Amino acid sequence: MDNPPHLSASHRAANLEEAKIQLEESKIVGQAIHAATAKILENLILAPDGSKFEVWSCELAEKGGIHLNNREFFTQRNAKLVLKKTGKAIFLSLVHDFLKSDVHRAETCFNMYKLMFKKFKSISRAAQLDVFYRFNDFKNSGDVMSAKVASSLKDLATKWKNLKIELTTEIFMGFILQSSLGRDTPLGREFDRRVELKD
């Protein structure tokens, strides 16, 4: 059965009004995205290996403050749909192409940031301790100046650096405490298990 003419007309008017609102919203979002992403400097883009993470995080905060009225927009949950679209565009413009597939399916800007943080800033305590043990167990059976010894130490130092270990007093004391428990004792294994659960 056909709707009465006055209902059809009012329904069409409502649809037209909704379409106009959506077009206006799309226009505003498009302009905001263009303004936020038009002049992205290459040295501010997060590299595939995560280098310049701190610089990149600062730039995200800066963009959030200017274009989304919130410097913590990417590091906090946010439910505003219009801002989410702009935020995602900003985020994707500030990561290297190789990283985009890692975050494309994330529902929110906060989740996108969390994925990058986990990828580049979360560190396994067990992996750190393993390198510490290797340094601690290092023995030189031959010539102190030999190239092999230097190479072995450089390899350990590179692993240390790749794990992003900042050797503060607290971290050093933590390594000493954990290694003093013994690797194969029940207490040492329980400590390792709790650390892994925390990671």
Short mmCIF file of C-alpha atoms in Angstrom, two decimals:
data_model
loop_
_atom_site.label_atom_id
_atom_site.label_comp_id
_atom_site.label_asym_id
_atom_site.label_seq_id
_atom_site.Cartn_x
_atom_site.Cartn_y
_atom_site.Cartn_z
CA MET A 1 0.00 0.00 0.00
CA ASP A 2 1.32 3.45 -0.99
CA ASN A 3 2.04 6.02 1.69
CA PRO A 4 -0.19 9.09 1.75
CA PRO A 5 1.36 11.91 -0.33
CA HIS A 6 2.01 14.15 2.71
CA LEU A 7 3.94 11.31 4.46
CA SER A 8 6.00 10.57 1.36
CA ALA A 9 6.85 14.25 1.01
CA SER A 10 7.84 14.56 4.68
CA HIS A 11 9.88 11.34 4.41
CA ARG A 12 11.69 12.69 1.34
CA ALA A 13 12.33 15.98 3.11
CA ALA A 14 13.80 14.13 6.12
CA ASN A 15 16.02 12.03 3.82
CA LEU A 16 17.13 15.14 1.97
CA GLU A 17 17.94 16.91 5.24
CA GLU A 18 19.93 13.89 6.46
CA ALA A 19 21.85 13.74 3.17
CA LYS A 20 22.65 17.46 3.42
CA ILE A 21 23.96 16.99 6.97
CA GLN A 22 26.13 14.05 5.88
CA LEU A 23 27.53 16.00 2.93
CA GLU A 24 28.27 18.97 5.17
CA GLU A 25 29.98 16.69 7.68
CA SER A 26 32.03 15.05 4.90
CA LYS A 27 33.05 18.48 3.63
CA ILE A 28 34.16 19.60 7.10
CA VAL A 29 36.07 16.36 7.70
CA GLY A 30 37.72 16.60 4.26
CA GLN A 31 38.85 20.17 4.92
CA ALA A 32 40.15 19.24 8.38
CA ILE A 33 42.08 16.26 6.96
CA HIS A 34 43.60 18.40 4.22
CA ALA A 35 44.65 21.10 6.70
CA ALA A 36 46.19 18.52 9.05
CA THR A 37 48.04 16.42 6.48
CA ALA A 38 49.00 18.85 3.70
CA LYS A 39 52.49 19.65 5.00
CA ILE A 40 53.90 16.57 6.73
CA LEU A 41 57.69 16.68 6.92
CA GLU A 42 59.42 13.40 6.08
CA ASN A 43 61.65 13.55 9.16
CA LEU A 44 58.54 13.44 11.39
CA ILE A 45 57.16 10.20 9.91
CA LEU A 46 57.55 7.04 12.00
CA ALA A 47 60.15 4.85 10.25
CA PRO A 48 59.59 1.11 9.58
CA ASP A 49 62.07 0.22 12.33
CA GLY A 50 60.40 2.53 14.86
CA SER A 51 63.25 5.02 14.87
CA LYS A 52 62.31 8.56 15.86
CA PHE A 53 59.39 7.20 17.92
CA GLU A 54 59.64 10.02 20.47
CA VAL A 55 59.78 12.71 17.76
CA TRP A 56 56.81 11.07 16.04
CA SER A 57 54.82 10.90 19.31
CA CYS A 58 55.45 14.61 19.91
CA GLU A 59 54.25 15.41 16.39
CA LEU A 60 51.08 13.35 16.93
CA ALA A 61 50.41 15.28 20.14
CA GLU A 62 51.04 18.56 18.31
CA LYS A 63 48.65 17.63 15.50
CA GLY A 64 46.09 16.44 18.04
CA GLY A 65 46.26 19.75 19.89
CA ILE A 66 45.96 21.88 16.75
CA HIS A 67 43.45 19.92 14.68
CA LEU A 68 41.53 17.86 17.25
CA ASN A 69 41.66 20.20 20.28
CA ASN A 70 43.31 17.49 22.38
CA ARG A 71 47.04 16.76 22.65
CA GLU A 72 46.20 13.36 24.18
CA PHE A 73 43.75 12.43 21.41
CA PHE A 74 45.85 9.46 20.23
CA THR A 75 46.86 8.24 23.67
CA GLN A 76 43.36 8.24 25.21
CA ARG A 77 40.05 6.66 24.22
CA ASN A 78 37.83 9.05 22.25
CA ALA A 79 34.26 8.46 21.07
CA LYS A 80 33.75 11.44 18.74
CA LEU A 81 33.16 9.91 15.30
CA VAL A 82 33.90 13.05 13.25
CA LEU A 83 37.20 13.58 15.04
CA LYS A 84 38.02 9.87 14.70
CA LYS A 85 37.99 10.15 10.89
CA THR A 86 40.33 13.13 10.97
CA GLY A 87 42.53 11.47 13.60
CA LYS A 88 42.93 8.28 11.56
CA ALA A 89 43.93 10.30 8.49
CA ILE A 90 46.51 12.21 10.55
CA PHE A 91 47.86 8.99 12.04
CA LEU A 92 48.21 7.25 8.67
CA SER A 93 49.94 10.29 7.18
CA LEU A 94 52.54 10.16 9.97
CA VAL A 95 53.57 6.50 9.62
CA HIS A 96 55.72 4.94 6.91
CA ASP A 97 53.84 3.06 4.18
CA PHE A 98 55.28 -0.24 5.44
CA LEU A 99 53.52 0.28 8.80
CA LYS A 100 50.08 1.19 7.49
CA SER A 101 48.92 -2.40 7.08
CA ASP A 102 49.70 -2.94 10.79
CA VAL A 103 47.13 -0.35 11.87
CA HIS A 104 44.52 -0.17 9.08
CA ARG A 105 42.08 -2.51 10.80
CA ALA A 106 42.25 -0.79 14.19
CA GLU A 107 38.85 0.61 15.16
CA THR A 108 40.13 3.73 16.94
CA CYS A 109 43.07 6.11 16.89
CA PHE A 110 43.87 4.99 20.42
CA ASN A 111 44.13 1.37 19.25
CA MET A 112 46.34 2.43 16.33
CA TYR A 113 48.71 4.17 18.72
CA LYS A 114 48.67 1.18 21.08
CA LEU A 115 49.70 -1.13 18.22
CA MET A 116 52.69 1.05 17.33
CA PHE A 117 53.66 1.46 20.97
CA LYS A 118 53.53 -2.29 21.50
CA LYS A 119 55.53 -2.93 18.33
CA PHE A 120 58.34 -0.51 19.11
CA LYS A 121 58.33 0.34 22.81
CA SER A 122 57.19 -2.78 24.69
CA ILE A 123 60.21 -4.80 25.76
CA SER A 124 60.49 -8.36 26.97
CA ARG A 125 62.12 -8.42 30.40
CA ALA A 126 63.17 -12.03 29.77
CA ALA A 127 65.04 -11.00 26.59
CA GLN A 128 66.75 -8.18 28.50
CA LEU A 129 67.81 -10.55 31.27
CA ASP A 130 69.15 -13.05 28.73
CA VAL A 131 71.51 -10.39 27.31
CA PHE A 132 72.48 -9.35 30.84
CA TYR A 133 73.36 -12.99 31.62
CA ARG A 134 75.49 -13.17 28.47
CA PHE A 135 77.42 -10.06 29.51
CA ASN A 136 77.74 -11.44 33.03
CA ASP A 137 78.96 -14.84 31.81
CA PHE A 138 81.38 -13.41 29.25
CA LYS A 139 84.85 -14.95 29.57
CA ASN A 140 87.92 -14.15 27.55
CA SER A 141 89.97 -17.28 27.07
CA GLY A 142 92.43 -15.77 24.61
CA ASP A 143 94.02 -12.46 23.73
CA VAL A 144 92.15 -9.52 25.24
CA MET A 145 92.69 -7.47 22.09
CA SER A 146 91.64 -10.14 19.62
CA ALA A 147 89.12 -9.23 16.92
CA LYS A 148 86.91 -12.16 17.92
CA VAL A 149 86.54 -10.86 21.49
CA ALA A 150 85.78 -7.36 20.25
CA SER A 151 83.25 -8.73 17.77
CA SER A 152 81.49 -10.80 20.46
CA LEU A 153 81.23 -7.79 22.77
CA LYS A 154 79.94 -5.60 19.93
CA ASP A 155 77.29 -8.22 19.12
CA LEU A 156 76.13 -8.22 22.74
CA ALA A 157 76.13 -4.42 22.82
CA THR A 158 74.03 -4.34 19.63
CA LYS A 159 71.52 -6.77 21.13
CA TRP A 160 71.43 -4.62 24.27
CA LYS A 161 70.76 -1.50 22.18
CA ASN A 162 68.08 -3.23 20.08
CA LEU A 163 66.22 -4.14 23.27
CA LYS A 164 66.16 -0.42 24.13
CA ILE A 165 67.64 -0.99 27.58
CA GLU A 166 68.37 2.21 29.48
CA LEU A 167 70.66 1.09 32.26
CA THR A 168 69.34 3.12 35.16
CA THR A 169 70.25 2.24 38.75
CA GLU A 170 66.82 0.65 39.26
CA ILE A 171 67.10 -1.54 36.16
CA PHE A 172 70.65 -2.59 37.02
CA MET A 173 69.62 -3.51 40.59
CA GLY A 174 66.66 -5.43 39.17
CA PHE A 175 68.98 -7.47 36.94
CA ILE A 176 71.31 -8.18 39.87
CA LEU A 177 68.40 -9.22 42.11
CA GLN A 178 66.86 -11.44 39.46
CA SER A 179 70.16 -13.09 38.52
CA SER A 180 70.94 -13.68 42.22
CA LEU A 181 67.83 -15.87 42.46
CA GLY A 182 69.40 -18.35 40.07
CA ARG A 183 68.02 -19.35 36.70
CA ASP A 184 67.11 -22.91 37.59
CA THR A 185 65.80 -22.51 41.14
CA PRO A 186 62.05 -22.68 41.84
CA LEU A 187 62.10 -19.05 43.00
CA GLY A 188 63.99 -17.94 39.89
CA ARG A 189 61.56 -19.76 37.59
CA GLU A 190 58.57 -18.27 39.43
CA PHE A 191 60.10 -14.80 39.12
CA ASP A 192 60.62 -15.33 35.36
CA ARG A 193 57.04 -16.58 35.01
CA ARG A 194 55.62 -13.48 36.71
CA VAL A 195 57.77 -11.18 34.60
CA GLU A 196 56.58 -12.92 31.42
CA LEU A 197 52.95 -12.60 32.54
CA LYS A 198 53.53 -8.89 33.13
CA ASP A 199 55.10 -8.49 29.68
#
